[in-house]
CSV table of C-alpha atoms and ligand atoms in Angstrom, one decimal:
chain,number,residue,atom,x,y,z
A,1,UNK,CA,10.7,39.8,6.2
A,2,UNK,CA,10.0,37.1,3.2
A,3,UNK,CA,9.7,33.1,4.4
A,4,UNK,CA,12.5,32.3,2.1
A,5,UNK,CA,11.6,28.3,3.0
A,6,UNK,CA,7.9,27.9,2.9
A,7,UNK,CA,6.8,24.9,4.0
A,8,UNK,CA,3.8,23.2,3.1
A,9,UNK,CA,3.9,20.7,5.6
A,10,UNK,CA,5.4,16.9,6.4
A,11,UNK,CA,5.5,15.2,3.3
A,12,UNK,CA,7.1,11.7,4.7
A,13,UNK,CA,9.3,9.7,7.3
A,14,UNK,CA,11.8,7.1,4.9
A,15,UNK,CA,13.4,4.4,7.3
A,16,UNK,CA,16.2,2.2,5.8
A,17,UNK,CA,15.4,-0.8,7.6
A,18,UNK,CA,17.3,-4.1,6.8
A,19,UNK,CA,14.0,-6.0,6.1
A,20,UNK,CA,11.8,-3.8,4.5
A,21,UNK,CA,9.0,-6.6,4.1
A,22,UNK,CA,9.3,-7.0,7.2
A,23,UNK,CA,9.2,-3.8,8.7
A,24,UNK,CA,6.2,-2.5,6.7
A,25,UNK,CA,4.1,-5.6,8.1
A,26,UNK,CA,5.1,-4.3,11.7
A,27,UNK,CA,3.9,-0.6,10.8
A,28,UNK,CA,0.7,-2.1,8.9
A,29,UNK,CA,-0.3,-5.2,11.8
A,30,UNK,CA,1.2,-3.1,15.1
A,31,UNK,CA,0.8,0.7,14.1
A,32,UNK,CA,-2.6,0.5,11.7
A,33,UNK,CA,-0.7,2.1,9.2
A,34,UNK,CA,-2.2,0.9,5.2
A,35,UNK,CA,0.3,-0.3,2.7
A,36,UNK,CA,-0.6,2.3,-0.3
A,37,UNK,CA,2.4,1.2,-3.1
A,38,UNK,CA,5.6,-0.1,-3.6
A,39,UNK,CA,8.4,0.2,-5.5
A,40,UNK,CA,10.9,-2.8,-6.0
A,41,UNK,CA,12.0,-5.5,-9.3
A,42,UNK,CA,8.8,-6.0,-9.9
A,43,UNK,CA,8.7,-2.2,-10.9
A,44,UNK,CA,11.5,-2.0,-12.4
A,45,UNK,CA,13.4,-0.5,-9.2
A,46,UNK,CA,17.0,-3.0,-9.4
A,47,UNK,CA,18.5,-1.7,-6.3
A,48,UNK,CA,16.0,-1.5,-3.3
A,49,UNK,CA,12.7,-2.3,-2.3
A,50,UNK,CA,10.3,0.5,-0.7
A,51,UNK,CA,6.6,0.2,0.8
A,52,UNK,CA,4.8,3.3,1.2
A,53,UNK,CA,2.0,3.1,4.3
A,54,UNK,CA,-0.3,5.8,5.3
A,55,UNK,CA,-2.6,6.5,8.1
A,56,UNK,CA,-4.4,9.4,8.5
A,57,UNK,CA,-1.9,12.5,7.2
A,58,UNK,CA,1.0,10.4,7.8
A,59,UNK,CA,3.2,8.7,5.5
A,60,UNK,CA,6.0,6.1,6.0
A,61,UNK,CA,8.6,4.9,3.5
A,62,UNK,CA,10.8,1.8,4.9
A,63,UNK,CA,13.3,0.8,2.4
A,64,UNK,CA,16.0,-1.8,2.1
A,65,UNK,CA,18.8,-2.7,-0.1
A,66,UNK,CA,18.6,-5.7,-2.4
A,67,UNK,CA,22.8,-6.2,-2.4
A,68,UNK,CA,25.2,-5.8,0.0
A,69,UNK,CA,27.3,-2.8,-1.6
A,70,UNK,CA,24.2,0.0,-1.6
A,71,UNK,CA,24.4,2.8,0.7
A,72,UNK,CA,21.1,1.4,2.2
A,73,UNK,CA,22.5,-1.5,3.1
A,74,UNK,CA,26.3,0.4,4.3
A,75,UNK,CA,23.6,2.6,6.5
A,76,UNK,CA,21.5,0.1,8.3
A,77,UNK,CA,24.6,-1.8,9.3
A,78,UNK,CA,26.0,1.0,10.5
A,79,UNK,CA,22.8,2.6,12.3
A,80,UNK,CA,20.6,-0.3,12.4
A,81,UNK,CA,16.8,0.5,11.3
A,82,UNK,CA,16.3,4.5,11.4
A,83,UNK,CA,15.1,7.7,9.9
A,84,UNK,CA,17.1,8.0,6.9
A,85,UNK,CA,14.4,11.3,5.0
A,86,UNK,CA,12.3,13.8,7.3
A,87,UNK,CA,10.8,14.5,4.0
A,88,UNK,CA,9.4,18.2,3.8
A,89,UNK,CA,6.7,19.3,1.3
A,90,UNK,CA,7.3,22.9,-0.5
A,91,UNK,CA,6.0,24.8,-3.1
A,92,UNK,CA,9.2,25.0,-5.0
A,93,UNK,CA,12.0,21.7,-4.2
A,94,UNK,CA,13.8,23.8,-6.6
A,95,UNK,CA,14.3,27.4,-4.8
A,96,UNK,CA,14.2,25.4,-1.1
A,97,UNK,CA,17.3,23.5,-2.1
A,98,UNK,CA,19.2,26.3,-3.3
A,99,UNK,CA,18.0,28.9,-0.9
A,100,UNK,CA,19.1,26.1,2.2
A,101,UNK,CA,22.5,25.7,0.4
A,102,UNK,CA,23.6,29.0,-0.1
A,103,UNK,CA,23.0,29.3,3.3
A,104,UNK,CA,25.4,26.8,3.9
A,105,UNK,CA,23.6,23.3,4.1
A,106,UNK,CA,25.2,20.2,2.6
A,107,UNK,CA,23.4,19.1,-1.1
A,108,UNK,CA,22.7,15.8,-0.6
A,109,UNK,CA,20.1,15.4,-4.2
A,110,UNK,CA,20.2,17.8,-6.4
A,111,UNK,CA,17.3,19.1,-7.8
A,112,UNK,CA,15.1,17.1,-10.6
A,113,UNK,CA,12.5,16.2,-11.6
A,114,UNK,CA,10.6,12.3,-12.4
A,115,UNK,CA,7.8,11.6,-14.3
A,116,UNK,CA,5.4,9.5,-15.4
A,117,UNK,CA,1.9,8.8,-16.3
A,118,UNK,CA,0.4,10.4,-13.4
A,119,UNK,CA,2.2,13.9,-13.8
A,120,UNK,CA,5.7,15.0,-12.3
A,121,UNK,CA,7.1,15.4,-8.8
A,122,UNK,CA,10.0,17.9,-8.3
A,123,UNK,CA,12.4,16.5,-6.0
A,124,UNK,CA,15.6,17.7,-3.8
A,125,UNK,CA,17.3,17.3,-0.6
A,126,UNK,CA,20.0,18.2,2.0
A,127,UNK,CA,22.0,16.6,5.1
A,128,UNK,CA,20.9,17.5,8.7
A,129,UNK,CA,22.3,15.9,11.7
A,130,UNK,CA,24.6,12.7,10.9
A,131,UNK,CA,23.5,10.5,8.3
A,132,UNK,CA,19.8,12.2,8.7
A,133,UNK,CA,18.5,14.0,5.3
A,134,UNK,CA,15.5,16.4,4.8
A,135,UNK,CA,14.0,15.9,1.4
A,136,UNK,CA,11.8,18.7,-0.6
A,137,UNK,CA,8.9,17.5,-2.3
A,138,UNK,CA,6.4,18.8,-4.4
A,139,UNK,CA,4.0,16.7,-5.6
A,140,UNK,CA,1.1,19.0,-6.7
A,141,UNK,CA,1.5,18.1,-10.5
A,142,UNK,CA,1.2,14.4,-9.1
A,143,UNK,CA,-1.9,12.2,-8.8
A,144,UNK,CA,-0.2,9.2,-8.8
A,145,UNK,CA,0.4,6.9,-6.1
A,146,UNK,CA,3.5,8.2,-3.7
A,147,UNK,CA,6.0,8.8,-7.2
A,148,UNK,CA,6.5,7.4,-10.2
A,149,UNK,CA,8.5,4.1,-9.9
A,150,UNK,CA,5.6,3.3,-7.4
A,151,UNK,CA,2.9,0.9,-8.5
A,152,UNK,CA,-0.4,1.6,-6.0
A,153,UNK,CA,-1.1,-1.3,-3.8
A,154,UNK,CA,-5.1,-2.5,-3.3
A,155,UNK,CA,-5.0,-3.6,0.4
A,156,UNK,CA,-5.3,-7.5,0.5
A,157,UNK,CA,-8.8,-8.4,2.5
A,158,UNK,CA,-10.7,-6.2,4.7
A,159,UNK,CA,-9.0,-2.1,4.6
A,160,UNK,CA,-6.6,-1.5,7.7
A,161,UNK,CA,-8.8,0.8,9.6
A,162,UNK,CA,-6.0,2.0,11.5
A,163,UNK,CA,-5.7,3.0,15.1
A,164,UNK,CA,-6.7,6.8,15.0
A,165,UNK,CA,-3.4,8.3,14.3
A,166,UNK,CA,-3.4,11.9,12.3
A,167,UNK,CA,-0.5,13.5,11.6
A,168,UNK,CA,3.0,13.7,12.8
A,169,UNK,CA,3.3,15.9,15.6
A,170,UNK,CA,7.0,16.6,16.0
A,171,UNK,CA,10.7,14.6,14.9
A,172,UNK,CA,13.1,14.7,17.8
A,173,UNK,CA,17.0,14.6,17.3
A,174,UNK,CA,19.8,13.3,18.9
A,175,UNK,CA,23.3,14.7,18.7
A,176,UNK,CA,26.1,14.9,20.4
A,177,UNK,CA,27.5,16.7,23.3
A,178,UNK,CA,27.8,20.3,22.3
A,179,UNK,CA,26.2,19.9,19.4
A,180,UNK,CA,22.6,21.4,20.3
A,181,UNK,CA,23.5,24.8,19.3
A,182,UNK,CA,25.5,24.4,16.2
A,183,UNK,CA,22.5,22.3,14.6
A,184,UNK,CA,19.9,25.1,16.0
A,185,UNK,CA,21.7,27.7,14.6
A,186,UNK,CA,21.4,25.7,11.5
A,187,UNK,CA,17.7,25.4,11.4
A,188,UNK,CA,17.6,29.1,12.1
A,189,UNK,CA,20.2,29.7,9.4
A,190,UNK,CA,19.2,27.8,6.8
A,191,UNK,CA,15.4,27.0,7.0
A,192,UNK,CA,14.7,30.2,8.9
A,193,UNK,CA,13.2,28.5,11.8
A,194,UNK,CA,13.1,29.8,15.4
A,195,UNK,CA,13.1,28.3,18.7
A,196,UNK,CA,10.5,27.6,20.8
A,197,UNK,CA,10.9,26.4,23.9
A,198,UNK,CA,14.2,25.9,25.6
A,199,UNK,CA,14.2,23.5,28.4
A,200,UNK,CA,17.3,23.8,31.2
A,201,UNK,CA,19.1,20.3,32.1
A,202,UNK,CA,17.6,20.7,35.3
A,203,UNK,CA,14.3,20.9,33.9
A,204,UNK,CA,15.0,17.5,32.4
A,205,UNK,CA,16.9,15.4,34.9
A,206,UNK,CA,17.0,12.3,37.1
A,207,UNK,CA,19.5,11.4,39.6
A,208,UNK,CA,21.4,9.5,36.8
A,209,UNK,CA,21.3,11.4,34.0
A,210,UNK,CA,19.8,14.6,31.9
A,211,UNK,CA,19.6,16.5,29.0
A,212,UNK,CA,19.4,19.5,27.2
A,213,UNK,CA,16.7,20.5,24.5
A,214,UNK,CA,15.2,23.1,22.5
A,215,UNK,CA,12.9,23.5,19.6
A,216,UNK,CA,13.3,24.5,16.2
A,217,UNK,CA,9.8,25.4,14.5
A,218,UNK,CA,8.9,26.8,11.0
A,219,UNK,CA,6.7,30.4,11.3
A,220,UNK,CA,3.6,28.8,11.1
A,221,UNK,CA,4.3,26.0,14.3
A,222,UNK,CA,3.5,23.2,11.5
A,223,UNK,CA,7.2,21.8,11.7
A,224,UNK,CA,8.6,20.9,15.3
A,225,UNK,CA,12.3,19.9,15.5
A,226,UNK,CA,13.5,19.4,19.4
A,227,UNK,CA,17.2,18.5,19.0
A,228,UNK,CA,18.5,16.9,22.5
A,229,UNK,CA,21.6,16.6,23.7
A,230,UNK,CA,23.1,14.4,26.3
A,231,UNK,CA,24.3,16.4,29.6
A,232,UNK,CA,26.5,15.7,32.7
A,233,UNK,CA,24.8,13.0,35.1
A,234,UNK,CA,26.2,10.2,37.5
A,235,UNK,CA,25.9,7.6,34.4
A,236,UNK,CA,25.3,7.2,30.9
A,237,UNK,CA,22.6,9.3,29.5
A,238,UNK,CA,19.6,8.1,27.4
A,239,UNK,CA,21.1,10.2,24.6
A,240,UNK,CA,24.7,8.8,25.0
A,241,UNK,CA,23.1,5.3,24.9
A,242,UNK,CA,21.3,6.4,21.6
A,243,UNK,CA,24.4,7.9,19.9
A,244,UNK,CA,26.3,4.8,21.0
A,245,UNK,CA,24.1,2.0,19.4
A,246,UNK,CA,22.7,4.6,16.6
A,247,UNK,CA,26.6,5.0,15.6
A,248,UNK,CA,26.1,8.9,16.0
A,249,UNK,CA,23.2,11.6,15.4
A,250,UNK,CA,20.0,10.9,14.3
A,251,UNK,CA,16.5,11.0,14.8
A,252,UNK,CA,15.6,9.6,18.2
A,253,UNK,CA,11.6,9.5,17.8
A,254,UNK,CA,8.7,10.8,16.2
A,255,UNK,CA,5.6,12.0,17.2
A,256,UNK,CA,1.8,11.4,15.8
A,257,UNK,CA,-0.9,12.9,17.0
A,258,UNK,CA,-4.3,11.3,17.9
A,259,UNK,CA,-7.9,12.9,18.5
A,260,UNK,CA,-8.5,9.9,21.5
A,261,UNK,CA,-5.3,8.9,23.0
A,262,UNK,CA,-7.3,6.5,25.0
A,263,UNK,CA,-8.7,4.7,22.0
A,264,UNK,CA,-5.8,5.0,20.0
A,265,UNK,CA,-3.3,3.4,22.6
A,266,UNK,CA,-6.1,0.9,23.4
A,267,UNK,CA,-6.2,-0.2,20.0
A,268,UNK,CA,-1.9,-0.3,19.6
A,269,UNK,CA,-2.0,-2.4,22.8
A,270,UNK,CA,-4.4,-5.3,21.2
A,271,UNK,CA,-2.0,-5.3,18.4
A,272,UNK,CA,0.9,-5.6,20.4
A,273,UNK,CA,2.5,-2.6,20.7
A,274,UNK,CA,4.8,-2.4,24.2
A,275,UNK,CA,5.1,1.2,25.8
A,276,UNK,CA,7.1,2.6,28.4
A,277,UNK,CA,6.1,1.8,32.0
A,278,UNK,CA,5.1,4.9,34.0
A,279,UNK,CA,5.4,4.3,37.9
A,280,UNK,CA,2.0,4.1,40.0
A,281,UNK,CA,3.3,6.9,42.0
A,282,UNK,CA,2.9,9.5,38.7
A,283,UNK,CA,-0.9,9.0,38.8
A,284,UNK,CA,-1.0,10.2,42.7
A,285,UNK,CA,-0.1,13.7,42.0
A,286,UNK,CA,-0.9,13.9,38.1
A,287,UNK,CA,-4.6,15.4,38.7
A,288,UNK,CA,-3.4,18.3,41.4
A,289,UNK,CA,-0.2,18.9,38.6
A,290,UNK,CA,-2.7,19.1,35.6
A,291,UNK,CA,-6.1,19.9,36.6
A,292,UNK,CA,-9.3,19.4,35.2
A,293,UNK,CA,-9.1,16.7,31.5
A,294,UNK,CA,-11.9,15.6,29.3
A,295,UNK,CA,-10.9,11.9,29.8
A,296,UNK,CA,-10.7,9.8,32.9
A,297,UNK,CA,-7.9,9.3,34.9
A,298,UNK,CA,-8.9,6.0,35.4
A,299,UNK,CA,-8.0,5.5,31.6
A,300,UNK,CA,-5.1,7.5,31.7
A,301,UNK,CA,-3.7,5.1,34.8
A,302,UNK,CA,-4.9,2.2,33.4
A,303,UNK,CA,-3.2,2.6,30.2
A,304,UNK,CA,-0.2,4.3,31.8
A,305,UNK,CA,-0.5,7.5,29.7
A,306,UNK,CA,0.3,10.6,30.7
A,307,UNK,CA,-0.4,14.4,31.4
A,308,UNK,CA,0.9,17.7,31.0
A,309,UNK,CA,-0.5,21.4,31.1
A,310,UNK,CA,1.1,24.6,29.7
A,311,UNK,CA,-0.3,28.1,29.8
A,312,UNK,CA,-1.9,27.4,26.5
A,313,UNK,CA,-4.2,23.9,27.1
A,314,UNK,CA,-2.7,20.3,28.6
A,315,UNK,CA,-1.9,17.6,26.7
A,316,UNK,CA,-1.6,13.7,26.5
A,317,UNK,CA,1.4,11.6,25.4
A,318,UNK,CA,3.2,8.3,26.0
A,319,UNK,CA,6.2,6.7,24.4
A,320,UNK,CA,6.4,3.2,22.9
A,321,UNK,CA,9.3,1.4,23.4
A,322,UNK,CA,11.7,1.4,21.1
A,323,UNK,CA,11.0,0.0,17.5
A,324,UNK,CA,14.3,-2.7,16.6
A,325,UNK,CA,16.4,-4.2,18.5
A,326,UNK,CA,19.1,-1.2,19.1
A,327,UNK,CA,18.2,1.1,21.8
A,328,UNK,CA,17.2,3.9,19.1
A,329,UNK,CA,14.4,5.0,17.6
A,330,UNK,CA,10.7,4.7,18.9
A,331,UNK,CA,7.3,6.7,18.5
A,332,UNK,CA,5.0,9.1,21.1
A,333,UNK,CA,1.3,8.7,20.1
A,334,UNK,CA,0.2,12.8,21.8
A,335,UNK,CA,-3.0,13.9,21.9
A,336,UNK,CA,-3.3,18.3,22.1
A,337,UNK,CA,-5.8,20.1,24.2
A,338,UNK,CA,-4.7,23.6,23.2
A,339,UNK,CA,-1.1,22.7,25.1
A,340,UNK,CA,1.8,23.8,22.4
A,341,UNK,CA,4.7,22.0,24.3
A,342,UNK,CA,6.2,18.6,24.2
A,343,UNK,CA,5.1,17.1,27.6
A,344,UNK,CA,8.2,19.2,29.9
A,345,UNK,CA,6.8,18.3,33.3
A,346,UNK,CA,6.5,14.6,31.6
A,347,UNK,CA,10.4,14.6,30.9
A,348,UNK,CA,11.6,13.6,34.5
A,349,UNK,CA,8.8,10.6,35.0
A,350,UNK,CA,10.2,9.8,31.2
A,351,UNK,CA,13.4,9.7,31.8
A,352,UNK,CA,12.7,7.6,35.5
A,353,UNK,CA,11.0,5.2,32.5
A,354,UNK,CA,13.6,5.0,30.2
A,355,UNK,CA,16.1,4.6,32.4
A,356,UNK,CA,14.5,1.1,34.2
A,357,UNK,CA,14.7,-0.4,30.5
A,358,UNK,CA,18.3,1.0,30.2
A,359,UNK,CA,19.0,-0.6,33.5
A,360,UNK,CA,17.7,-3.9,32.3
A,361,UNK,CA,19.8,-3.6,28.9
A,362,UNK,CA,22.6,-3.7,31.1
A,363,UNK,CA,24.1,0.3,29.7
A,364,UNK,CA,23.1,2.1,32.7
B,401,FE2,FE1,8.2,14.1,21.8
């Protein structure tokens, strides 16, 4: 059988944020991340204003509205700051649109193409999961800076050297109750991906609350999707919380991979970055659970990261607290030692996590 979406990898996470300026100086001074261009008035751009940062592989776009009746501005009061674009790069933006929408996904851009000095960048996109879009880009006839509209930014002073993140790993979902399997039939449908990994709720469970998951992955395993949703517990569930503050679906982290988690979370703490608490009582039966690591569990405890081991490697992870003042969307830093999973056996000490901050918020 043909790949009738080839996928050429991530191409970039857009936030709609209501303070873009803002925002990007959190992603460049917290996460490392180097301000690369920008698009606004004073490129001609009337409507919004975008900053494009990059670290490693990984590209950011936060954007905000310059008036109050934009669809950027109607979104972020609506959702607060989110994922607005999982961005997807392809060979053709042209054939993945159509191909996804015959199969019965929502147009959202049609395709075109914009141009400038630099060369031309073929653009398209559909609706996922609420107000969530995936953009298709390909940019191989570009050597400009992000797009055209874009001027390139020289970074002011010494260059961010960034905190050792790679490439994004994985973009989890949110959705609602009985929604898992309509929007992983979708992926399956209408980007051809299959599932990976299917996690029961009482793999992922605390006295208070659970959750279903499973995994939507492209053929080659570059693309990870895990789309949650909430399931029955004695209170409100993590994802119920999300969905109620997010004002529905959407995209409830994302995932970026590091080649030393110890340095990299190091490094995010110094600049300020809070991450989830893990309890002392996870590192006293994380070695006999895992086995034999590289790194030192003295780090690991120290920094409160943790550890997880499949049949194919283990692996290292831990979640930051969430990035705006809604209960929404935050960032995993995960560090792969063969392991091709998302942390499963982590899901329960998680969930113990989140749910202390949830207590403290009051929505527990
Ligand atoms: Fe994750």
């Amino acid at each position: 059988m043909t790949d009738f979406m080839p996928l050429d990898g991530w191409d970039h996470v857009e936030m709609w944020v209501g303070n873009a300026k803002q925002a990007a100086f959190f992603y460049e001074q917290a996460f490392g991340f180097t301000q690369t261009a920008y698009a606004g008035p004073e490129t001609g751009v009337r409507d919004r204003a975008s900053y494009v940062l990059e670290q490693g592989e990984i590209r950011f776009v936060v954007t905000s509205a310059m008036r109050e009746d934009h669809e950027i501005a109607h979104h972020s009061t609506r959702h607060g700051d989110g994922v607005r674009d999982i961005a997807l790069a392809v060979p053709d933006a042209t054939d993945a649109y159509r191909q996804a929408v015959q199969r019965g996904a929502r147009g959202v851009i049609e395709p075109h193409t914009v141009e400038d000095e630099f060369g031309r960048v073929e653009l398209s996109a559909i609706g996922t999961y609420g107000d969530t879009i995936h953009s298709f880009v390909n940019r191989k006839g570009y050597e400009g800076p992000y797009l055209p509209g874009y001027k390139s930014v020289s970074p002011n002073g010494p260059t961010n050297a960034g905190v050792g993140l790679l490439a994004v790993d994985h973009c989890v979902g949110n959705v609602e109750l009985g929604r898992m399997d309509h929007w992983v039939e979708f992926y399956e449908r209408v980007m051809g991906f299959t599932e990976m990994l299917h996690f029961s709720d009482e793999a992922i469970s605390t006295e208070y609350s659970a959750l279903m998951s499973k995994v939507m992955s492209d053929g080659q395993g570059k693309i990870k999707f895990p789309i949650n949703e909430p399931a029955e517990g004695k209170r409100k569930s993590q994802i119920e919380e999300y969905l109620e503050f997010y004002g529905g679906p959407g995209v409830q982290h994302v995932a970026m991979t590091t080649s030393n988690i110890v340095e990299t979370v190091e490094a995010l703490k110094e600049r300020g970055i809070g991450f989830l608490e893990t309890p002392e009582t996870y590192y006293e039966d994380v070695g006999d659970r895992v086995g034999e690591i590289d790194e030192s569990w003295d780090d690991l405890r120290r920094l409160r990261i943790l550890a997880d081991r499949d049949d194919d490697g283990y692996l290292l992870q831990i979640f930051t607290k969430t990035a705006q003042d809604r209960p929404t969307l935050f960032f995993e830093v995960i560090e792969r030692h063969g392991a091709r999973g998302f942390g499963d056996g982590n899901f329960k000490a998680l969930f113990e996590a989140i749910e202390r901050e949830q207590a403290l918020r009051g929505n527990l």
